[in-house]
Coordinates of C-alpha atoms and ligand atoms in Angstrom, one line a residue:
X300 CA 0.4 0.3 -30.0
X301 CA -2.5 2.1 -28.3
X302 CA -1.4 4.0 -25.7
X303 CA -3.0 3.5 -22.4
X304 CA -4.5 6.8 -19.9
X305 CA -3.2 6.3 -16.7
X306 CA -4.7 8.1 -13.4
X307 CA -2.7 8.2 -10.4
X308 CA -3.9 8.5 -7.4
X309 CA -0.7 10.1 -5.0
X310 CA 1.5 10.6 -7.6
X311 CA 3.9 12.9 -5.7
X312 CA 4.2 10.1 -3.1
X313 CA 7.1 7.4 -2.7
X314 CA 4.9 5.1 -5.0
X315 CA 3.7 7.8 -7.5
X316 CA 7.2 8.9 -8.1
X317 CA 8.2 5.6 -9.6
X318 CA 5.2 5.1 -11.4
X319 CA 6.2 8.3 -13.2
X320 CA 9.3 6.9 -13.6
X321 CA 8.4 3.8 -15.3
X322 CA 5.9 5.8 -17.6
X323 CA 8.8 8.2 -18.7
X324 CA 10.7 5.1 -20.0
X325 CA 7.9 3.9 -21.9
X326 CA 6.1 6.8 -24.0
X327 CA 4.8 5.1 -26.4
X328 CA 2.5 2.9 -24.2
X329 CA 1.1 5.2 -21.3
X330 CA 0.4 8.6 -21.0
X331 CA -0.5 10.1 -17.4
X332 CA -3.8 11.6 -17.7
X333 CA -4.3 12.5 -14.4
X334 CA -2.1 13.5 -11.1
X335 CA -3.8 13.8 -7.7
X336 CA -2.3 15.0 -5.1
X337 CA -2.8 16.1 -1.8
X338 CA -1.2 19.5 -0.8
X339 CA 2.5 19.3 -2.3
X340 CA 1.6 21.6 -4.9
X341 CA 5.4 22.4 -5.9
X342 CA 6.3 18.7 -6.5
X343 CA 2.9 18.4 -8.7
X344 CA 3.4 21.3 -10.8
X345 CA 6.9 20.1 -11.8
X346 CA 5.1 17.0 -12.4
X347 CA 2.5 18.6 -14.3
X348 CA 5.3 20.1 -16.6
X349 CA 6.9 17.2 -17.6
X350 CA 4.1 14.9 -18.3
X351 CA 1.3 17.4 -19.3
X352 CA -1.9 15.5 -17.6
X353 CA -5.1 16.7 -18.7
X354 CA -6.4 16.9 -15.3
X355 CA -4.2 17.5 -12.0
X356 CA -6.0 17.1 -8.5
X357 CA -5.5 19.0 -5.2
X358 CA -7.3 19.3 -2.1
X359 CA -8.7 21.9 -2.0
X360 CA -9.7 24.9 -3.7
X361 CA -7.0 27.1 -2.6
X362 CA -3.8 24.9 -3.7
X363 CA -6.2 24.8 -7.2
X364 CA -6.3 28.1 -8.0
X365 CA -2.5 28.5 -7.3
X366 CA -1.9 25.2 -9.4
X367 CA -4.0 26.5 -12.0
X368 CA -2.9 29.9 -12.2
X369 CA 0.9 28.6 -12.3
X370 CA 0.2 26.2 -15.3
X371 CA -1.7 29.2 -16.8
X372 CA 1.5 31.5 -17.1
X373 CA 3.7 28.3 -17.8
X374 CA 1.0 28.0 -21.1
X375 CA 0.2 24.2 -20.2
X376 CA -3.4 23.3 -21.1
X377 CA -4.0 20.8 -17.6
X378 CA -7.5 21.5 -15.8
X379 CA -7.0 21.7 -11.9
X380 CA -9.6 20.1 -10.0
X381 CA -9.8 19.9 -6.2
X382 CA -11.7 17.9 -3.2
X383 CA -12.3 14.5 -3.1
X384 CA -14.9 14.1 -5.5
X385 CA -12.5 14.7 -8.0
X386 CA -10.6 12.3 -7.4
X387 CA -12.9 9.6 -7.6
X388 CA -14.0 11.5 -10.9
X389 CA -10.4 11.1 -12.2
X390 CA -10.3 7.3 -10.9
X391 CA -13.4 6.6 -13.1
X392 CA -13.1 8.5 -15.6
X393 CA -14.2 7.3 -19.2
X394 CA -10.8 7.7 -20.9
X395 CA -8.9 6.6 -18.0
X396 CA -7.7 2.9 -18.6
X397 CA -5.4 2.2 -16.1
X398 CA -6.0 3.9 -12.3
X399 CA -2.7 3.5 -9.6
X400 CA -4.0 3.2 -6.5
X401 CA -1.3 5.2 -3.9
X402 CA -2.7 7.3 -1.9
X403 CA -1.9 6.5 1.9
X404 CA -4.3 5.4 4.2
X405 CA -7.8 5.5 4.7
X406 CA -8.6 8.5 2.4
X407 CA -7.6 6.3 -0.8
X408 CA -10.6 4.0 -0.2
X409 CA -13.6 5.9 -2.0
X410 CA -11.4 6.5 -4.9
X411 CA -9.9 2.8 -5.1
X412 CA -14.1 1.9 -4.9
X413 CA -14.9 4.1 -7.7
X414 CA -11.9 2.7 -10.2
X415 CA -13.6 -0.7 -9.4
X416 CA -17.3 0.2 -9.9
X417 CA -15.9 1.9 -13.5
X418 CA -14.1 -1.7 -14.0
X419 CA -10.7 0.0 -14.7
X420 CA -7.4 -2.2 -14.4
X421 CA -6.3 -1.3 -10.6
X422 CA -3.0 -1.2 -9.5
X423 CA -3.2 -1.7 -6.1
X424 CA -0.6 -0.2 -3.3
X425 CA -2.7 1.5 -1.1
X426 CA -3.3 -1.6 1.1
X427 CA -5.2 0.3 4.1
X428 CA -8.3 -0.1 0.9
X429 CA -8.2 -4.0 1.9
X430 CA -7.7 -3.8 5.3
X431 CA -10.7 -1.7 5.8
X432 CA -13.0 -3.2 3.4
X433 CA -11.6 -6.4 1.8
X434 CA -15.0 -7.8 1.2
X435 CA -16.6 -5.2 0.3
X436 CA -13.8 -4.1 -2.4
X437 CA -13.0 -7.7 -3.8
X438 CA -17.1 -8.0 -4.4
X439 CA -17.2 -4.6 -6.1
X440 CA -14.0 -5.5 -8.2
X441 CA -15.9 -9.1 -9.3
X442 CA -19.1 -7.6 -10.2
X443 CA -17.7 -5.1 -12.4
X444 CA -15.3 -7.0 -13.4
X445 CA -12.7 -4.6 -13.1
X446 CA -8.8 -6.3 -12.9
X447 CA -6.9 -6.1 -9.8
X448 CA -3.3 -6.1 -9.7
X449 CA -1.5 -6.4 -6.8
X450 CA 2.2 -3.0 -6.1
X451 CA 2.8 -4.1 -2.4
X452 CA 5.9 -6.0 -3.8
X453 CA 5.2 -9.1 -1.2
X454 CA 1.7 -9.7 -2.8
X455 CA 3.1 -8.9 -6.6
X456 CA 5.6 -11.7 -5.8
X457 CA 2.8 -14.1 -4.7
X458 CA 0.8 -12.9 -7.6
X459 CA 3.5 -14.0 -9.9
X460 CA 4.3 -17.3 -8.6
X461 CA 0.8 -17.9 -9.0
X462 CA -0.8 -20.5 -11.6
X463 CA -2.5 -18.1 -13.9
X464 CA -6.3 -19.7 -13.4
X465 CA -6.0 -18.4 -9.6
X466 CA -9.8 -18.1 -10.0
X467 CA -10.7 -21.6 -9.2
X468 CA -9.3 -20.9 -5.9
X469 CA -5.9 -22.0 -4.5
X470 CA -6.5 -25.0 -3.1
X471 CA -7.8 -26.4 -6.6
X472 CA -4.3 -25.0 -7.5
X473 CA -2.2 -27.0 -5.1
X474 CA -1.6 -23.9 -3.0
X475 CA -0.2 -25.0 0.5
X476 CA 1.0 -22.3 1.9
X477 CA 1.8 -18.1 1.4
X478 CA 5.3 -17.3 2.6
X479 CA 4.9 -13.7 3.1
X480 CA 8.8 -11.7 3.9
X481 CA 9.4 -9.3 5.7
X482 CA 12.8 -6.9 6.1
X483 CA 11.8 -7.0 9.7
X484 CA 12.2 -3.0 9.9
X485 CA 15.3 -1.2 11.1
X486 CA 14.9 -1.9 14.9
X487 CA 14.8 -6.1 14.2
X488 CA 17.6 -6.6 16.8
X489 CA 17.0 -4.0 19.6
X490 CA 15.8 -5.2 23.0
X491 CA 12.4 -3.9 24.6
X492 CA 14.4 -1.1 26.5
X493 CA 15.7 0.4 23.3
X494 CA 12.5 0.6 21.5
X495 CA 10.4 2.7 23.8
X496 CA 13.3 5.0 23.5
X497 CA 13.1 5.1 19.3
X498 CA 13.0 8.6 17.5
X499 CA 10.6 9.3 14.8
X500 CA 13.6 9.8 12.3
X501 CA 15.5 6.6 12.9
X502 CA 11.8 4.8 12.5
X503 CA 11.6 6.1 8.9
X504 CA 15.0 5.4 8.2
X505 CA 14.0 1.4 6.6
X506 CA 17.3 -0.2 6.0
X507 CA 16.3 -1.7 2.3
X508 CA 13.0 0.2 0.9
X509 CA 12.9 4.5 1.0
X510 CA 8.9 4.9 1.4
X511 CA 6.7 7.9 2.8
X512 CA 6.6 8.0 6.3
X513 CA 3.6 6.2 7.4
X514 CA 4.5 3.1 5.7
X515 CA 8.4 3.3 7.2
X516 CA 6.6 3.7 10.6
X517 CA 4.3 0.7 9.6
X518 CA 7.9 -1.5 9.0
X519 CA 9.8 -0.3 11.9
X520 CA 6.1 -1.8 14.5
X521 CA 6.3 -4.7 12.1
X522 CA 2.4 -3.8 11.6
X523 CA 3.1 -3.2 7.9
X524 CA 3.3 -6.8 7.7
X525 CA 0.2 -7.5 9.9
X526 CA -1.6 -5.2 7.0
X527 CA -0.1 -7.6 4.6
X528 CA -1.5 -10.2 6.2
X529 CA -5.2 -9.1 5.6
X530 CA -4.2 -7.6 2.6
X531 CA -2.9 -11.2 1.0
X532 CA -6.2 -13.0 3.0
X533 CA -8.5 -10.9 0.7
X534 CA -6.4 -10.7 -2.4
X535 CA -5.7 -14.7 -2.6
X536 CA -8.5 -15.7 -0.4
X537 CA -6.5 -17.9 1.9
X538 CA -7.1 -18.3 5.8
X539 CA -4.7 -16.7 8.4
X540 CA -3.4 -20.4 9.1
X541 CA -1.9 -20.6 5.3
X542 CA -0.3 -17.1 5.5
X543 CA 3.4 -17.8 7.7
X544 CA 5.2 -14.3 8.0
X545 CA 9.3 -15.3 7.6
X546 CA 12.1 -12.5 8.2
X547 CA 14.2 -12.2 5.5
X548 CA 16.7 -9.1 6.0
X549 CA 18.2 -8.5 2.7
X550 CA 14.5 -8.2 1.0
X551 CA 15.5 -10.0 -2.2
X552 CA 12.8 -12.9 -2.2
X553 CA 9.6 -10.7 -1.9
X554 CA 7.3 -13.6 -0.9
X555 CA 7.0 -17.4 -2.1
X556 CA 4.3 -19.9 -2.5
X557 CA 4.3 -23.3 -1.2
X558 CA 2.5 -26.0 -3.0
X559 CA 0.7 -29.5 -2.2
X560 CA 3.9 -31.4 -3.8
X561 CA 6.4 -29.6 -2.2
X562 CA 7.4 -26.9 -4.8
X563 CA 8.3 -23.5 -3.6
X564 CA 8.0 -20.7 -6.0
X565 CA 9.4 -17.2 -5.3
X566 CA 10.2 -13.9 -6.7
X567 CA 13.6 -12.4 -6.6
X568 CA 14.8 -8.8 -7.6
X569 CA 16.3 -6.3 -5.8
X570 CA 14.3 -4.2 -3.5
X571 CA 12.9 -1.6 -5.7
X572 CA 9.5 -0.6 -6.3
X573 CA 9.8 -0.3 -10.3
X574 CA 9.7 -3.9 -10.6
X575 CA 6.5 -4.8 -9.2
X576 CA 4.9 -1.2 -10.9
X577 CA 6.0 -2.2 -13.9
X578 CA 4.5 -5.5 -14.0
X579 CA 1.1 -4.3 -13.3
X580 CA 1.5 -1.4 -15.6
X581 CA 2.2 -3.8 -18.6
X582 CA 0.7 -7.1 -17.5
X583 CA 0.6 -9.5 -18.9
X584 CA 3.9 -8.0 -20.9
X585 CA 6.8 -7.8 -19.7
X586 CA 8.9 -3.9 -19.8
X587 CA 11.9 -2.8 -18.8
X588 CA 11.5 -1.1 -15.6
X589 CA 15.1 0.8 -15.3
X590 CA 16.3 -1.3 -12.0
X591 CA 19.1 -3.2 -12.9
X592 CA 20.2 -6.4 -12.7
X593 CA 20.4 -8.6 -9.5
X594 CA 23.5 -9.2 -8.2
X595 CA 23.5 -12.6 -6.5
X596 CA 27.6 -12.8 -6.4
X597 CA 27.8 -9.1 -4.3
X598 CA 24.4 -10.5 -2.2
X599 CA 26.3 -13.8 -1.4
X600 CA 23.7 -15.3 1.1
X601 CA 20.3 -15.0 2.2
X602 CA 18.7 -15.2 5.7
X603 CA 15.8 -16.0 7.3
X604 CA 14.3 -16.1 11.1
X605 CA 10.5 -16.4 12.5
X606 CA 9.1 -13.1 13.6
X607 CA 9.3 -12.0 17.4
X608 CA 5.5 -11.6 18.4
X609 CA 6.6 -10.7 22.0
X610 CA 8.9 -7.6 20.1
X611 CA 6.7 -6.8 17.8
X612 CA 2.6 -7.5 18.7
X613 CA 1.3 -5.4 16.0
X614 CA 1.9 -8.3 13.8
X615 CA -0.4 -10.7 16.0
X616 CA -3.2 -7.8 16.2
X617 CA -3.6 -7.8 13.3
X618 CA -3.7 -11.4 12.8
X619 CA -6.3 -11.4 15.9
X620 CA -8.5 -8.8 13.6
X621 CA -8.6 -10.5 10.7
X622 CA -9.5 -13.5 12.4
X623 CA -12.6 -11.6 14.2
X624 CA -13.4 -10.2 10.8
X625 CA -16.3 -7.3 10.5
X626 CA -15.0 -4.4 11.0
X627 CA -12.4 -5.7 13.1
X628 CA -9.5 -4.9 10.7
X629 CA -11.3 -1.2 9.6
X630 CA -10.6 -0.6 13.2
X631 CA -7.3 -1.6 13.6
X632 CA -6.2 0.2 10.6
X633 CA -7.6 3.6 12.2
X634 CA -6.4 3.3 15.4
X635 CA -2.9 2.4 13.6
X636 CA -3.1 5.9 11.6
X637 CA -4.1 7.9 15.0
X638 CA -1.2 6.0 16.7
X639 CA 1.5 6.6 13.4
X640 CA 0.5 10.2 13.3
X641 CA 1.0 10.7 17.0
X642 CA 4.1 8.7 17.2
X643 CA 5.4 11.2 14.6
X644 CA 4.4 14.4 16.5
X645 CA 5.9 13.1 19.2
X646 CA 3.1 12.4 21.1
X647 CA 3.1 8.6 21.8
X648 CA 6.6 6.3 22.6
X649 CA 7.2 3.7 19.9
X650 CA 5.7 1.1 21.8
X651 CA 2.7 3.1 22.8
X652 CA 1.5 2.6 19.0
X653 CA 0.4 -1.3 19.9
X654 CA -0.7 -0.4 23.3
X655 CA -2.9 2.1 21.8
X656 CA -4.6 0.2 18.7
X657 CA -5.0 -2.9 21.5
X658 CA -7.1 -0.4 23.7
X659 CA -9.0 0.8 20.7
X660 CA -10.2 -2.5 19.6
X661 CA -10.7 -3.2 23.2
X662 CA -13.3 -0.3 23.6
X663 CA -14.9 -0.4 20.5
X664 CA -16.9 -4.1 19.4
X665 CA -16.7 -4.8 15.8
X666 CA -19.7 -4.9 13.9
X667 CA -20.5 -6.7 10.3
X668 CA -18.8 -5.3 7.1
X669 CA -21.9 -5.3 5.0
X670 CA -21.9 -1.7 3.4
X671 CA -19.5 1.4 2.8
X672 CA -21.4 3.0 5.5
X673 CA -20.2 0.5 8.1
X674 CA -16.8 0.5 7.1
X675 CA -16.9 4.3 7.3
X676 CA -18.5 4.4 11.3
X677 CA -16.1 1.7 12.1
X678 CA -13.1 4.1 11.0
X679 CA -14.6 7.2 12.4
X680 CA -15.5 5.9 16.1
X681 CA -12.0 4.3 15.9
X682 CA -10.3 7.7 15.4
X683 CA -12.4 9.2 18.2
X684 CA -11.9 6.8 20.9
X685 CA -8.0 6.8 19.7
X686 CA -7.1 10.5 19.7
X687 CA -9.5 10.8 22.9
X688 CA -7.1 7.7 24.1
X689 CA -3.8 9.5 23.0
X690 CA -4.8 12.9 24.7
X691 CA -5.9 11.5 28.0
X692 CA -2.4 9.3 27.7
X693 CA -4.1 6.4 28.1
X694 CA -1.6 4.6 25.3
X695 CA 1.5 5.6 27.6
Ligands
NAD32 P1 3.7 8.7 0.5 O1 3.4 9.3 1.8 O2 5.0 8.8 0.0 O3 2.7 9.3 -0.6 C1 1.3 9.4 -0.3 C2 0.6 10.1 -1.5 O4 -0.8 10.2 -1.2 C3 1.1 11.5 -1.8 O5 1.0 11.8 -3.2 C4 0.0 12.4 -1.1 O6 -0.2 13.6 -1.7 C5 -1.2 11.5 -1.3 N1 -2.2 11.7 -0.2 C6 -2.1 11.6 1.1 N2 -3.2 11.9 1.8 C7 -4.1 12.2 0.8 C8 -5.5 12.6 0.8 N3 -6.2 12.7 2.0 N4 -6.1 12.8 -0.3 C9 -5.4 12.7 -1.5 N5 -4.1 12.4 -1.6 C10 -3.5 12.1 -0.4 O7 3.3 7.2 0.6 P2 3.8 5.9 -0.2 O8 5.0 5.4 0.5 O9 4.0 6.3 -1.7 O10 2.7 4.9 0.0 C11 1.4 4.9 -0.7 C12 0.6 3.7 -0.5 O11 1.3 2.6 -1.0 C13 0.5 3.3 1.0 O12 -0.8 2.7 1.2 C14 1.6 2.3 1.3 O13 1.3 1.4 2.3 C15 1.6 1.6 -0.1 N6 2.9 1.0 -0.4 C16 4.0 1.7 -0.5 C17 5.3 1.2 -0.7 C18 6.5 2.0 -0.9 O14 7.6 1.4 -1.2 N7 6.5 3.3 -0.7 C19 5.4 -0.2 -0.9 C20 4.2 -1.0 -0.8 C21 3.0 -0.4 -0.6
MG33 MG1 5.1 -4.7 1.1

């Protein structure tokens, strides 16, 4: 078996920790070329230790003299590189095969591009890369043909119950309908008055999934699933009228398609992001991803309720952006980072975050997504206009 150079992009994060873990079960078949990272240099050089890249990425020049001077003494034979150049260096890198894209947010986009202008095999968490340029990135990934797997375990779940020749479109497949789950976050049953009073710590704390901190905010507004929403538009090219968000607490089905004859396909597994790592890692195999077996006797039943827009209105902005299209969505995913960010400094109430990305897209009109470069203003102007927005309290 050839064994396959894997890049990953985030690897001290929620997602790159269990893609490590799946490649320490399986030796034999990947080898983790590169780590990037942004500033947790301790956690990377543990990393760096037990898997022995050949290149490990840092911000900046600083951390990367300290990284490289500490794999120096340890004798390891890594090259530290830093910035983000590098990292899109390390995403298309000639003897990189496979690239995991998990950095969070907006800064994984360039990198995510580069992997698909090299025509790696992309492993796709970092949603925030099709939220802000889904036409853009699906073009770039066709004409270099590169082969785009979905991590967010809702759109791995769709991906499997696919027909394999997805490429003649999904109505040609029978495709009626995406069911697209959602946990509905840890504040599902509290009343308007409770949530403006909800703490940054109990909003990461997700009753099913343990994720970095952005994402966990994302859950607890329900706008992770609004992201999902664009994200599964542009991944399975669908409308927003074929896309129906269900709440489904336990997070056992991870998303089902619905066909012309009445067939519902899902995916099942217990909620652990392994599963859907492993699949892409070894697709069109199958591995053994270390999560164990699903206990349907233990799990007993399985619920499911329609989502409360009135609750939880990130869900239908983002349904409102995608549907305006340009750089309607590149907007509403900066605003919704300013927002996250100053929700978790403790500078915006919980239910300031919708308030604030509604005012953002209110004060700034989208324009058309036809280059980087417009994706890129979009996001800028929408961080201005919503830390000018969260310092004047506008978002209160
Ligand atoms: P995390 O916060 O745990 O990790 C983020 C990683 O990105 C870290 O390694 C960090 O060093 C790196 N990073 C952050 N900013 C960076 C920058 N400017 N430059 C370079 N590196 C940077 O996040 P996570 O929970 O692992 O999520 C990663 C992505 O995967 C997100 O887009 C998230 O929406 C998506 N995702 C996560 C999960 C999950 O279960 N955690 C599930 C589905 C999708
Ligand atoms: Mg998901």
């Amino acid at each position: 078996m050839i064994r396959q150079n894997v890049t990953i992009l985030g690897a001290t994060g929620s997602i790159g920790v269990s893609t490590l873990d799946v490649i320490r079960r399986h030796p034999e078949r990947f080898h983790a070329f590169a780590l990037c990272a942004h500033s947790q240099v301790d956690k990377l050089f543990e990393q760096v230790c037990e898997f022995a890249p050949k290149f490990a990425v840092v911000r900046d020049a600083a951390l990367a003299d300290e990284l490289g001077r500490r794999c120096r003494d340890a004798g390891l034979a890594t090259k530290v590189r830093h910035g983000v150049e590098a990292l899109s260096e390390m995403a298309a890198h000639p003897e990189v095969d496979i690239v995991m894209a998990a950095i969070v947010g907006a800064a994984g986009l360039e990198p995510t591009l580069a992997a698909a202008r090299a025509g790696k095999k992309i492993l796709l968490a970092n949603k925030e890369v099709l939220v802000m340029a889904g036409e853009l990135f699906m073009q770039t990934v066709r004409e270099h043909d590169a082969l785009l797997l979905p991590v967010d375990s809702e759109h791995n779940a769709i991906f499997q119950s696919l027909p394999s020749d997805i490429s003649r479109g999904i109505a040609a497949c029978g495709v009626r309908r995406i069911l697209l789950t959602a946990s509905g976050g840890p504040f599902r049953t509290l009343s308007p008055v409770e949530l403006n009073e909800v703490t940054p710590e109990a909003a990461c704390a997700h009753p099913n999934w343990v994720m970095g901190q952005k994402i966990s905010v994302d859950s607890a507004t329900m706008m992770n699933k609004g992201l999902e929403v664009i994200e599964a538009h542009w991944l399975f090219d669908c409308s927003p009228e074929q896309i129906q968000v269900v709440i489904h607490p336990q997070s056992v089905i991870h998303s089902l398609v619905e066909y012309a004859d009445g067939s519902v396909l899902a995916q099942l597994g217990n909620p652990d992001m392994r599963t859907p790592i492993a699949y892409a890692l070894a697709y069109p195999e199958r591995i053994d991803a270390g999560v164990p077996s699903l206990d349907l006797f233990a799990l007993a039943r399985l619920d499911f309720e329609a989502p409360d827009l009135d609750r939880f209105p990130c869900l239908q902005l983002a349904y409102a952006a995608l549907r305006a299209g340009g750089t309607a969505p590149a907007i509403l995913n900066a605003a919704n980072e300013v927002a996250v960010a100053a929700f978790l400094d403790r500078r915006l109430p919980f239910l300031g975050i919708p308030r604030l990305i509604e005012s953002t897209l209110a004060a700034l009109p989208a324009g058309p997504e036809s280059s980087l470069a417009d994706v890129l203003v979009a996001d800028a102007e929408a961080r201005r206009i919503a830390e000018r927005l969260v310092r004047e309290g506008g978002a209160k």
